[in-house]
Amino acid sequence: MQRIGVIISDEPRINDEIRVPQVRLIGPKGEQVGVIATTVALNLAKEANLDLVEVAPNAKPPVAKLIDYGKFKYNEKIKAREARRNQSTAEIKEIRFRLKIDDHDFEVKKGHVTRFLNGGDKVKVTIMLRGREISRPIGGVELLQRLADDVEEFGTVESKPKQEGRNIIMTLAPKGKKVHTQSEQRRRGAESRAERQARQAARLAAKQEAQAQAVADAKASISPQTSDMKKQTSKEGSNAEDEN
């Protein structure tokens, strides 16, 4: 969105973008931490290797939550993609006939109509009239009715034959739930994509776990060194007192 030449982002403010002095903090598991200084909340986020995300900017004070924002955005993208795939994928296909069509061509075109209906798509069937045929459209209506009868196992007449200029048009729809289902090829494609997404999510989780373990190992290695330095400093101080 744009207003007065300024781009307004729909994305929430995160980390240092949050400029208010205080926030009502929610923990990574949904626990209520309470109202604390934003600087303290930022430090908690850094210690937990998470992001501070403003989830309710208009609240008093604004509500912020500790989450892994990168992982959150990735999951949102996957959910949106799946929602789009689960929507009806029906399309309107078109088949055109001539009034004086031979039986072989009729059977071929009927096969196309059957295939489209089985795939979950609607079919717009058009009879194209020429010359004197325009004044005697009854033959076109009969041809469309013949087609509808032949494919009634797979589809129903959604829009009855009607003349529009030089054409007679009828619309067929898949029977029952077929309008809202995918063809076998689409279903297999969806399953394949779901498997790829699962593998990607597993790799991402493993990478994050490895990074977290690396941070923990680094902290563990620093702690003994710090303890040894404190002991050494204490020992040197004690020796100095003994010499005095």
PDB file of C-alpha atoms in Angstrom:
ATOM      1  CA  MET A   1       0.000   0.000   0.000  1.00  0.00           C
ATOM      2  CA  GLN A   2       1.108   3.556  -0.685  1.00  0.00           C
ATOM      3  CA  ARG A   3      -0.099   6.819   0.791  1.00  0.00           C
ATOM      4  CA  ILE A   4       1.361  10.260   0.027  1.00  0.00           C
ATOM      5  CA  GLY A   5       4.349   8.610  -1.584  1.00  0.00           C
ATOM      6  CA  VAL A   6       5.240   6.604   1.553  1.00  0.00           C
ATOM      7  CA  ILE A   7       5.299   2.806   1.474  1.00  0.00           C
ATOM      8  CA  ILE A   8       3.385   1.316   4.410  1.00  0.00           C
ATOM      9  CA  SER A   9       4.579  -2.187   5.286  1.00  0.00           C
ATOM     10  CA  ASP A  10       2.215  -4.908   6.466  1.00  0.00           C
ATOM     11  CA  GLU A  11       5.094  -6.675   8.207  1.00  0.00           C
ATOM     12  CA  PRO A  12       5.294  -6.411  12.026  1.00  0.00           C
ATOM     13  CA  ARG A  13       8.154  -4.577  13.688  1.00  0.00           C
ATOM     14  CA  ILE A  14      10.848  -6.877  15.043  1.00  0.00           C
ATOM     15  CA  ASN A  15      13.836  -6.474  17.378  1.00  0.00           C
ATOM     16  CA  ASP A  16      15.465  -3.012  17.099  1.00  0.00           C
ATOM     17  CA  GLU A  17      12.547  -1.713  15.018  1.00  0.00           C
ATOM     18  CA  ILE A  18      10.460  -1.693  18.215  1.00  0.00           C
ATOM     19  CA  ARG A  19      11.068   1.790  19.631  1.00  0.00           C
ATOM     20  CA  VAL A  20       8.517   1.950  22.484  1.00  0.00           C
ATOM     21  CA  PRO A  21       9.960   2.017  26.026  1.00  0.00           C
ATOM     22  CA  GLN A  22       7.887  -0.910  27.313  1.00  0.00           C
ATOM     23  CA  VAL A  23       6.121  -3.966  25.919  1.00  0.00           C
ATOM     24  CA  ARG A  24       3.799  -6.612  27.298  1.00  0.00           C
ATOM     25  CA  LEU A  25       5.916  -9.708  26.675  1.00  0.00           C
ATOM     26  CA  ILE A  26       4.669 -13.166  25.713  1.00  0.00           C
ATOM     27  CA  GLY A  27       7.140 -16.047  25.953  1.00  0.00           C
ATOM     28  CA  PRO A  28       7.918 -18.527  23.148  1.00  0.00           C
ATOM     29  CA  LYS A  29       5.409 -21.042  24.564  1.00  0.00           C
ATOM     30  CA  GLY A  30       2.640 -18.464  25.002  1.00  0.00           C
ATOM     31  CA  GLU A  31       3.369 -17.748  28.642  1.00  0.00           C
ATOM     32  CA  GLN A  32       2.566 -14.231  29.920  1.00  0.00           C
ATOM     33  CA  VAL A  33       5.767 -12.571  31.148  1.00  0.00           C
ATOM     34  CA  GLY A  34       4.192  -9.185  31.848  1.00  0.00           C
ATOM     35  CA  VAL A  35       5.073  -5.555  31.132  1.00  0.00           C
ATOM     36  CA  ILE A  36       8.827  -5.067  30.948  1.00  0.00           C
ATOM     37  CA  ALA A  37      11.291  -2.613  29.413  1.00  0.00           C
ATOM     38  CA  THR A  38      11.839  -3.165  25.704  1.00  0.00           C
ATOM     39  CA  THR A  39      15.609  -3.300  26.237  1.00  0.00           C
ATOM     40  CA  VAL A  40      15.152  -6.164  28.718  1.00  0.00           C
ATOM     41  CA  ALA A  41      12.885  -7.976  26.265  1.00  0.00           C
ATOM     42  CA  LEU A  42      15.484  -7.576  23.514  1.00  0.00           C
ATOM     43  CA  ASN A  43      18.170  -9.042  25.792  1.00  0.00           C
ATOM     44  CA  LEU A  44      15.917 -12.015  26.583  1.00  0.00           C
ATOM     45  CA  ALA A  45      15.371 -12.556  22.864  1.00  0.00           C
ATOM     46  CA  LYS A  46      19.119 -12.535  22.167  1.00  0.00           C
ATOM     47  CA  GLU A  47      19.835 -14.946  25.022  1.00  0.00           C
ATOM     48  CA  ALA A  48      17.185 -17.356  23.698  1.00  0.00           C
ATOM     49  CA  ASN A  49      18.381 -16.936  20.082  1.00  0.00           C
ATOM     50  CA  LEU A  50      14.897 -15.710  19.144  1.00  0.00           C
ATOM     51  CA  ASP A  51      13.311 -12.542  17.774  1.00  0.00           C
ATOM     52  CA  LEU A  52      11.185  -9.983  19.570  1.00  0.00           C
ATOM     53  CA  VAL A  53       8.122  -9.493  17.357  1.00  0.00           C
ATOM     54  CA  GLU A  54       5.439  -6.850  17.918  1.00  0.00           C
ATOM     55  CA  VAL A  55       2.130  -8.718  17.540  1.00  0.00           C
ATOM     56  CA  ALA A  56      -0.307  -6.045  18.819  1.00  0.00           C
ATOM     57  CA  PRO A  57       1.143  -2.591  18.090  1.00  0.00           C
ATOM     58  CA  ASN A  58      -2.037  -0.700  19.044  1.00  0.00           C
ATOM     59  CA  ALA A  59      -2.264  -2.132  22.545  1.00  0.00           C
ATOM     60  CA  LYS A  60      -1.212  -0.034  25.575  1.00  0.00           C
ATOM     61  CA  PRO A  61       1.607  -0.986  25.927  1.00  0.00           C
ATOM     62  CA  PRO A  62       2.201  -2.889  22.649  1.00  0.00           C
ATOM     63  CA  VAL A  63       2.282  -6.684  22.900  1.00  0.00           C
ATOM     64  CA  ALA A  64       5.442  -8.444  21.731  1.00  0.00           C
ATOM     65  CA  LYS A  65       6.289 -12.131  21.522  1.00  0.00           C
ATOM     66  CA  LEU A  66       9.499 -14.146  21.490  1.00  0.00           C
ATOM     67  CA  ILE A  67       9.544 -16.302  18.353  1.00  0.00           C
ATOM     68  CA  ASP A  68      11.865 -17.529  15.620  1.00  0.00           C
ATOM     69  CA  TYR A  69      10.643 -15.050  13.002  1.00  0.00           C
ATOM     70  CA  GLY A  70      12.374 -16.751  10.069  1.00  0.00           C
ATOM     71  CA  LYS A  71      10.766 -20.095  10.910  1.00  0.00           C
ATOM     72  CA  PHE A  72       7.420 -18.360  11.512  1.00  0.00           C
ATOM     73  CA  LYS A  73       7.480 -16.714   8.055  1.00  0.00           C
ATOM     74  CA  TYR A  74       8.462 -19.999   6.418  1.00  0.00           C
ATOM     75  CA  ASN A  75       5.549 -21.838   8.057  1.00  0.00           C
ATOM     76  CA  GLU A  76       3.133 -19.059   7.074  1.00  0.00           C
ATOM     77  CA  LYS A  77       4.269 -19.314   3.460  1.00  0.00           C
ATOM     78  CA  ILE A  78       3.746 -23.089   3.477  1.00  0.00           C
ATOM     79  CA  LYS A  79       0.247 -22.702   4.975  1.00  0.00           C
ATOM     80  CA  ALA A  80      -0.719 -20.085   2.385  1.00  0.00           C
ATOM     81  CA  ARG A  81       0.561 -22.275  -0.437  1.00  0.00           C
ATOM     82  CA  GLU A  82      -1.384 -25.287   0.842  1.00  0.00           C
ATOM     83  CA  ALA A  83      -4.529 -23.185   1.214  1.00  0.00           C
ATOM     84  CA  ARG A  84      -4.266 -22.094  -2.412  1.00  0.00           C
ATOM     85  CA  ARG A  85      -3.795 -25.697  -3.546  1.00  0.00           C
ATOM     86  CA  ASN A  86      -6.815 -26.860  -1.548  1.00  0.00           C
ATOM     87  CA  GLN A  87      -9.080 -24.346  -3.234  1.00  0.00           C
ATOM     88  CA  SER A  88     -11.249 -25.405  -6.119  1.00  0.00           C
ATOM     89  CA  THR A  89      -9.103 -25.857  -9.212  1.00  0.00           C
ATOM     90  CA  ALA A  90     -11.993 -26.145 -11.650  1.00  0.00           C
ATOM     91  CA  GLU A  91     -11.499 -24.432 -14.990  1.00  0.00           C
ATOM     92  CA  ILE A  92     -13.852 -23.861 -17.905  1.00  0.00           C
ATOM     93  CA  LYS A  93     -12.771 -25.694 -21.027  1.00  0.00           C
ATOM     94  CA  GLU A  94     -14.355 -25.029 -24.409  1.00  0.00           C
ATOM     95  CA  ILE A  95     -15.263 -27.462 -27.186  1.00  0.00           C
ATOM     96  CA  ARG A  96     -16.634 -26.242 -30.530  1.00  0.00           C
ATOM     97  CA  PHE A  97     -18.846 -28.199 -32.925  1.00  0.00           C
ATOM     98  CA  ARG A  98     -20.143 -27.622 -36.395  1.00  0.00           C
ATOM     99  CA  LEU A  99     -23.784 -28.456 -36.876  1.00  0.00           C
ATOM    100  CA  LYS A 100     -22.960 -30.867 -39.705  1.00  0.00           C
ATOM    101  CA  ILE A 101     -20.400 -32.944 -37.818  1.00  0.00           C
ATOM    102  CA  ASP A 102     -19.777 -36.574 -38.754  1.00  0.00           C
ATOM    103  CA  ASP A 103     -20.006 -39.387 -36.211  1.00  0.00           C
ATOM    104  CA  HIS A 104     -16.240 -39.890 -35.940  1.00  0.00           C
ATOM    105  CA  ASP A 105     -15.536 -36.237 -35.104  1.00  0.00           C
ATOM    106  CA  PHE A 106     -18.449 -36.228 -32.675  1.00  0.00           C
ATOM    107  CA  GLU A 107     -16.983 -39.204 -30.794  1.00  0.00           C
ATOM    108  CA  VAL A 108     -13.547 -37.551 -30.674  1.00  0.00           C
ATOM    109  CA  LYS A 109     -14.940 -34.319 -29.235  1.00  0.00           C
ATOM    110  CA  LYS A 110     -17.145 -36.271 -26.826  1.00  0.00           C
ATOM    111  CA  GLY A 111     -13.983 -37.971 -25.574  1.00  0.00           C
ATOM    112  CA  HIS A 112     -12.437 -34.562 -24.870  1.00  0.00           C
ATOM    113  CA  VAL A 113     -15.550 -33.475 -22.973  1.00  0.00           C
ATOM    114  CA  THR A 114     -15.478 -36.656 -20.882  1.00  0.00           C
ATOM    115  CA  ARG A 115     -11.794 -36.163 -20.069  1.00  0.00           C
ATOM    116  CA  PHE A 116     -12.355 -32.566 -18.965  1.00  0.00           C
ATOM    117  CA  LEU A 117     -15.295 -33.540 -16.752  1.00  0.00           C
ATOM    118  CA  ASN A 118     -13.301 -36.361 -15.161  1.00  0.00           C
ATOM    119  CA  GLY A 119     -10.526 -33.852 -14.429  1.00  0.00           C
ATOM    120  CA  GLY A 120     -12.970 -31.711 -12.443  1.00  0.00           C
ATOM    121  CA  ASP A 121     -13.394 -28.965 -15.067  1.00  0.00           C
ATOM    122  CA  LYS A 122     -16.531 -27.424 -16.479  1.00  0.00           C
ATOM    123  CA  VAL A 123     -17.028 -27.569 -20.238  1.00  0.00           C
ATOM    124  CA  LYS A 124     -18.537 -24.882 -22.444  1.00  0.00           C
ATOM    125  CA  VAL A 125     -19.854 -26.538 -25.612  1.00  0.00           C
ATOM    126  CA  THR A 126     -20.443 -24.253 -28.585  1.00  0.00           C
ATOM    127  CA  ILE A 127     -22.301 -25.093 -31.800  1.00  0.00           C
ATOM    128  CA  MET A 128     -21.197 -22.683 -34.553  1.00  0.00           C
ATOM    129  CA  LEU A 129     -23.963 -21.946 -37.073  1.00  0.00           C
ATOM    130  CA  ARG A 130     -23.434 -20.849 -40.651  1.00  0.00           C
ATOM    131  CA  GLY A 131     -25.733 -19.356 -43.297  1.00  0.00           C
ATOM    132  CA  ARG A 132     -29.283 -20.655 -43.150  1.00  0.00           C
ATOM    133  CA  GLU A 133     -28.497 -22.713 -40.028  1.00  0.00           C
ATOM    134  CA  ILE A 134     -28.907 -19.537 -37.969  1.00  0.00           C
ATOM    135  CA  SER A 135     -32.636 -19.412 -38.770  1.00  0.00           C
ATOM    136  CA  ARG A 136     -33.097 -23.103 -37.857  1.00  0.00           C
ATOM    137  CA  PRO A 137     -31.170 -23.603 -34.583  1.00  0.00           C
ATOM    138  CA  ILE A 138     -33.238 -26.604 -33.491  1.00  0.00           C
ATOM    139  CA  GLY A 139     -30.658 -28.972 -34.976  1.00  0.00           C
ATOM    140  CA  GLY A 140     -27.949 -27.455 -32.765  1.00  0.00           C
ATOM    141  CA  VAL A 141     -30.075 -27.892 -29.659  1.00  0.00           C
ATOM    142  CA  GLU A 142     -30.658 -31.527 -30.544  1.00  0.00           C
ATOM    143  CA  LEU A 143     -26.923 -32.076 -31.051  1.00  0.00           C
ATOM    144  CA  LEU A 144     -26.124 -30.585 -27.649  1.00  0.00           C
ATOM    145  CA  GLN A 145     -28.807 -32.687 -25.996  1.00  0.00           C
ATOM    146  CA  ARG A 146     -27.316 -35.775 -27.626  1.00  0.00           C
ATOM    147  CA  LEU A 147     -23.921 -34.900 -26.188  1.00  0.00           C
ATOM    148  CA  ALA A 148     -25.390 -34.258 -22.725  1.00  0.00           C
ATOM    149  CA  ASP A 149     -27.115 -37.652 -22.782  1.00  0.00           C
ATOM    150  CA  ASP A 150     -23.890 -39.420 -23.826  1.00  0.00           C
ATOM    151  CA  VAL A 151     -21.808 -37.901 -20.996  1.00  0.00           C
ATOM    152  CA  GLU A 152     -24.467 -37.870 -18.262  1.00  0.00           C
ATOM    153  CA  GLU A 153     -22.405 -40.397 -16.292  1.00  0.00           C
ATOM    154  CA  PHE A 154     -19.662 -37.791 -15.873  1.00  0.00           C
ATOM    155  CA  GLY A 155     -21.449 -34.425 -15.918  1.00  0.00           C
ATOM    156  CA  THR A 156     -24.718 -32.562 -15.746  1.00  0.00           C
ATOM    157  CA  VAL A 157     -26.130 -29.648 -17.709  1.00  0.00           C
ATOM    158  CA  GLU A 158     -25.382 -26.496 -15.735  1.00  0.00           C
ATOM    159  CA  SER A 159     -26.575 -24.067 -18.420  1.00  0.00           C
ATOM    160  CA  LYS A 160     -29.158 -25.260 -20.946  1.00  0.00           C
ATOM    161  CA  PRO A 161     -28.584 -24.665 -24.677  1.00  0.00           C
ATOM    162  CA  LYS A 162     -29.255 -21.075 -25.699  1.00  0.00           C
ATOM    163  CA  GLN A 163     -28.547 -19.142 -28.860  1.00  0.00           C
ATOM    164  CA  GLU A 164     -26.107 -16.233 -28.732  1.00  0.00           C
ATOM    165  CA  GLY A 165     -25.760 -14.653 -32.150  1.00  0.00           C
ATOM    166  CA  ARG A 166     -24.353 -17.259 -34.549  1.00  0.00           C
ATOM    167  CA  ASN A 167     -23.673 -19.762 -31.746  1.00  0.00           C
ATOM    168  CA  ILE A 168     -25.653 -22.107 -29.519  1.00  0.00           C
ATOM    169  CA  ILE A 169     -24.001 -22.589 -26.135  1.00  0.00           C
ATOM    170  CA  MET A 170     -24.395 -25.146 -23.350  1.00  0.00           C
ATOM    171  CA  THR A 171     -22.334 -25.570 -20.163  1.00  0.00           C
ATOM    172  CA  LEU A 172     -21.637 -28.935 -18.523  1.00  0.00           C
ATOM    173  CA  ALA A 173     -20.387 -29.347 -14.947  1.00  0.00           C
ATOM    174  CA  PRO A 174     -18.716 -32.376 -13.337  1.00  0.00           C
ATOM    175  CA  LYS A 175     -21.033 -34.529 -11.264  1.00  0.00           C
ATOM    176  CA  GLY A 176     -21.142 -34.210  -7.498  1.00  0.00           C
ATOM    177  CA  LYS A 177     -17.866 -33.389  -5.780  1.00  0.00           C
ATOM    178  CA  LYS A 178     -15.748 -33.624  -8.897  1.00  0.00           C
ATOM    179  CA  VAL A 179     -15.902 -29.856  -9.278  1.00  0.00           C
ATOM    180  CA  HIS A 180     -13.970 -29.529  -6.044  1.00  0.00           C
ATOM    181  CA  THR A 181     -11.474 -32.360  -6.532  1.00  0.00           C
ATOM    182  CA  GLN A 182      -8.215 -32.592  -8.408  1.00  0.00           C
ATOM    183  CA  SER A 183      -7.319 -34.975 -11.167  1.00  0.00           C
ATOM    184  CA  GLU A 184      -5.024 -37.906 -10.400  1.00  0.00           C
ATOM    185  CA  GLN A 185      -2.077 -36.065 -11.891  1.00  0.00           C
ATOM    186  CA  ARG A 186      -2.716 -32.994  -9.725  1.00  0.00           C
ATOM    187  CA  ARG A 187      -3.111 -35.184  -6.626  1.00  0.00           C
ATOM    188  CA  ARG A 188       0.208 -36.899  -7.225  1.00  0.00           C
ATOM    189  CA  GLY A 189       1.855 -33.542  -7.787  1.00  0.00           C
ATOM    190  CA  ALA A 190       0.464 -32.269  -4.475  1.00  0.00           C
ATOM    191  CA  GLU A 191       1.767 -35.342  -2.636  1.00  0.00           C
ATOM    192  CA  SER A 192       5.198 -34.909  -4.203  1.00  0.00           C
ATOM    193  CA  ARG A 193       5.311 -31.240  -3.185  1.00  0.00           C
ATOM    194  CA  ALA A 194       4.231 -32.126   0.352  1.00  0.00           C
ATOM    195  CA  GLU A 195       7.089 -34.643   0.623  1.00  0.00           C
ATOM    196  CA  ARG A 196       9.608 -32.052  -0.585  1.00  0.00           C
ATOM    197  CA  GLN A 197       8.302 -29.520   1.919  1.00  0.00           C
ATOM    198  CA  ALA A 198       8.571 -32.068   4.730  1.00  0.00           C
ATOM    199  CA  ARG A 199      12.196 -32.787   3.792  1.00  0.00           C
ATOM    200  CA  GLN A 200      12.967 -29.060   3.675  1.00  0.00           C
ATOM    201  CA  ALA A 201      11.374 -28.537   7.089  1.00  0.00           C
ATOM    202  CA  ALA A 202      13.383 -31.445   8.533  1.00  0.00           C
ATOM    203  CA  ARG A 203      16.629 -30.039   7.128  1.00  0.00           C
ATOM    204  CA  LEU A 204      15.800 -26.601   8.533  1.00  0.00           C
ATOM    205  CA  ALA A 205      15.047 -28.064  11.975  1.00  0.00           C
ATOM    206  CA  ALA A 206      18.303 -30.064  11.942  1.00  0.00           C
ATOM    207  CA  LYS A 207      20.280 -26.957  10.962  1.00  0.00           C
ATOM    208  CA  GLN A 208      18.713 -24.899  13.744  1.00  0.00           C
ATOM    209  CA  GLU A 209      19.361 -27.678  16.268  1.00  0.00           C
ATOM    210  CA  ALA A 210      23.003 -27.859  15.178  1.00  0.00           C
ATOM    211  CA  GLN A 211      23.365 -24.093  15.522  1.00  0.00           C
ATOM    212  CA  ALA A 212      21.809 -24.167  18.997  1.00  0.00           C
ATOM    213  CA  GLN A 213      24.148 -27.002  20.032  1.00  0.00           C
ATOM    214  CA  ALA A 214      27.143 -25.058  18.711  1.00  0.00           C
ATOM    215  CA  VAL A 215      26.146 -22.025  20.793  1.00  0.00           C
ATOM    216  CA  ALA A 216      25.685 -24.222  23.882  1.00  0.00           C
ATOM    217  CA  ASP A 217      29.088 -25.862  23.357  1.00  0.00           C
ATOM    218  CA  ALA A 218      30.721 -22.447  22.945  1.00  0.00           C
ATOM    219  CA  LYS A 219      29.151 -21.200  26.190  1.00  0.00           C
ATOM    220  CA  ALA A 220      30.222 -24.390  27.963  1.00  0.00           C
ATOM    221  CA  SER A 221      33.819 -23.967  26.805  1.00  0.00           C
ATOM    222  CA  ILE A 222      33.900 -20.321  27.901  1.00  0.00           C
ATOM    223  CA  SER A 223      32.564 -20.999  31.408  1.00  0.00           C
ATOM    224  CA  PRO A 224      35.508 -23.211  32.634  1.00  0.00           C
ATOM    225  CA  GLN A 225      37.998 -20.692  31.237  1.00  0.00           C
ATOM    226  CA  THR A 226      36.284 -17.879  33.109  1.00  0.00           C
ATOM    227  CA  SER A 227      36.246 -19.954  36.296  1.00  0.00           C
ATOM    228  CA  ASP A 228      39.974 -20.794  35.961  1.00  0.00           C
ATOM    229  CA  MET A 229      40.819 -17.122  35.436  1.00  0.00           C
ATOM    230  CA  LYS A 230      38.883 -16.163  38.562  1.00  0.00           C
ATOM    231  CA  LYS A 231      40.695 -18.871  40.573  1.00  0.00           C
ATOM    232  CA  GLN A 232      44.059 -17.726  39.220  1.00  0.00           C
ATOM    233  CA  THR A 233      43.304 -14.106  40.104  1.00  0.00           C
ATOM    234  CA  SER A 234      42.200 -15.118  43.602  1.00  0.00           C
ATOM    235  CA  LYS A 235      45.340 -17.217  44.093  1.00  0.00           C
ATOM    236  CA  GLU A 236      47.626 -14.411  42.980  1.00  0.00           C
ATOM    237  CA  GLY A 237      45.863 -12.023  45.355  1.00  0.00           C
ATOM    238  CA  SER A 238      46.299 -14.487  48.206  1.00  0.00           C
ATOM    239  CA  ASN A 239      50.034 -14.940  47.452  1.00  0.00           C
ATOM    240  CA  ALA A 240      50.497 -11.194  47.436  1.00  0.00           C
ATOM    241  CA  GLU A 241      48.918 -10.909  50.886  1.00  0.00           C
ATOM    242  CA  ASP A 242      51.181 -13.721  52.206  1.00  0.00           C
ATOM    243  CA  GLU A 243      54.271 -11.906  50.985  1.00  0.00           C
ATOM    244  CA  ASN A 244      53.218  -8.760  52.755  1.00  0.00           C
TER     245      ASN A 244
END
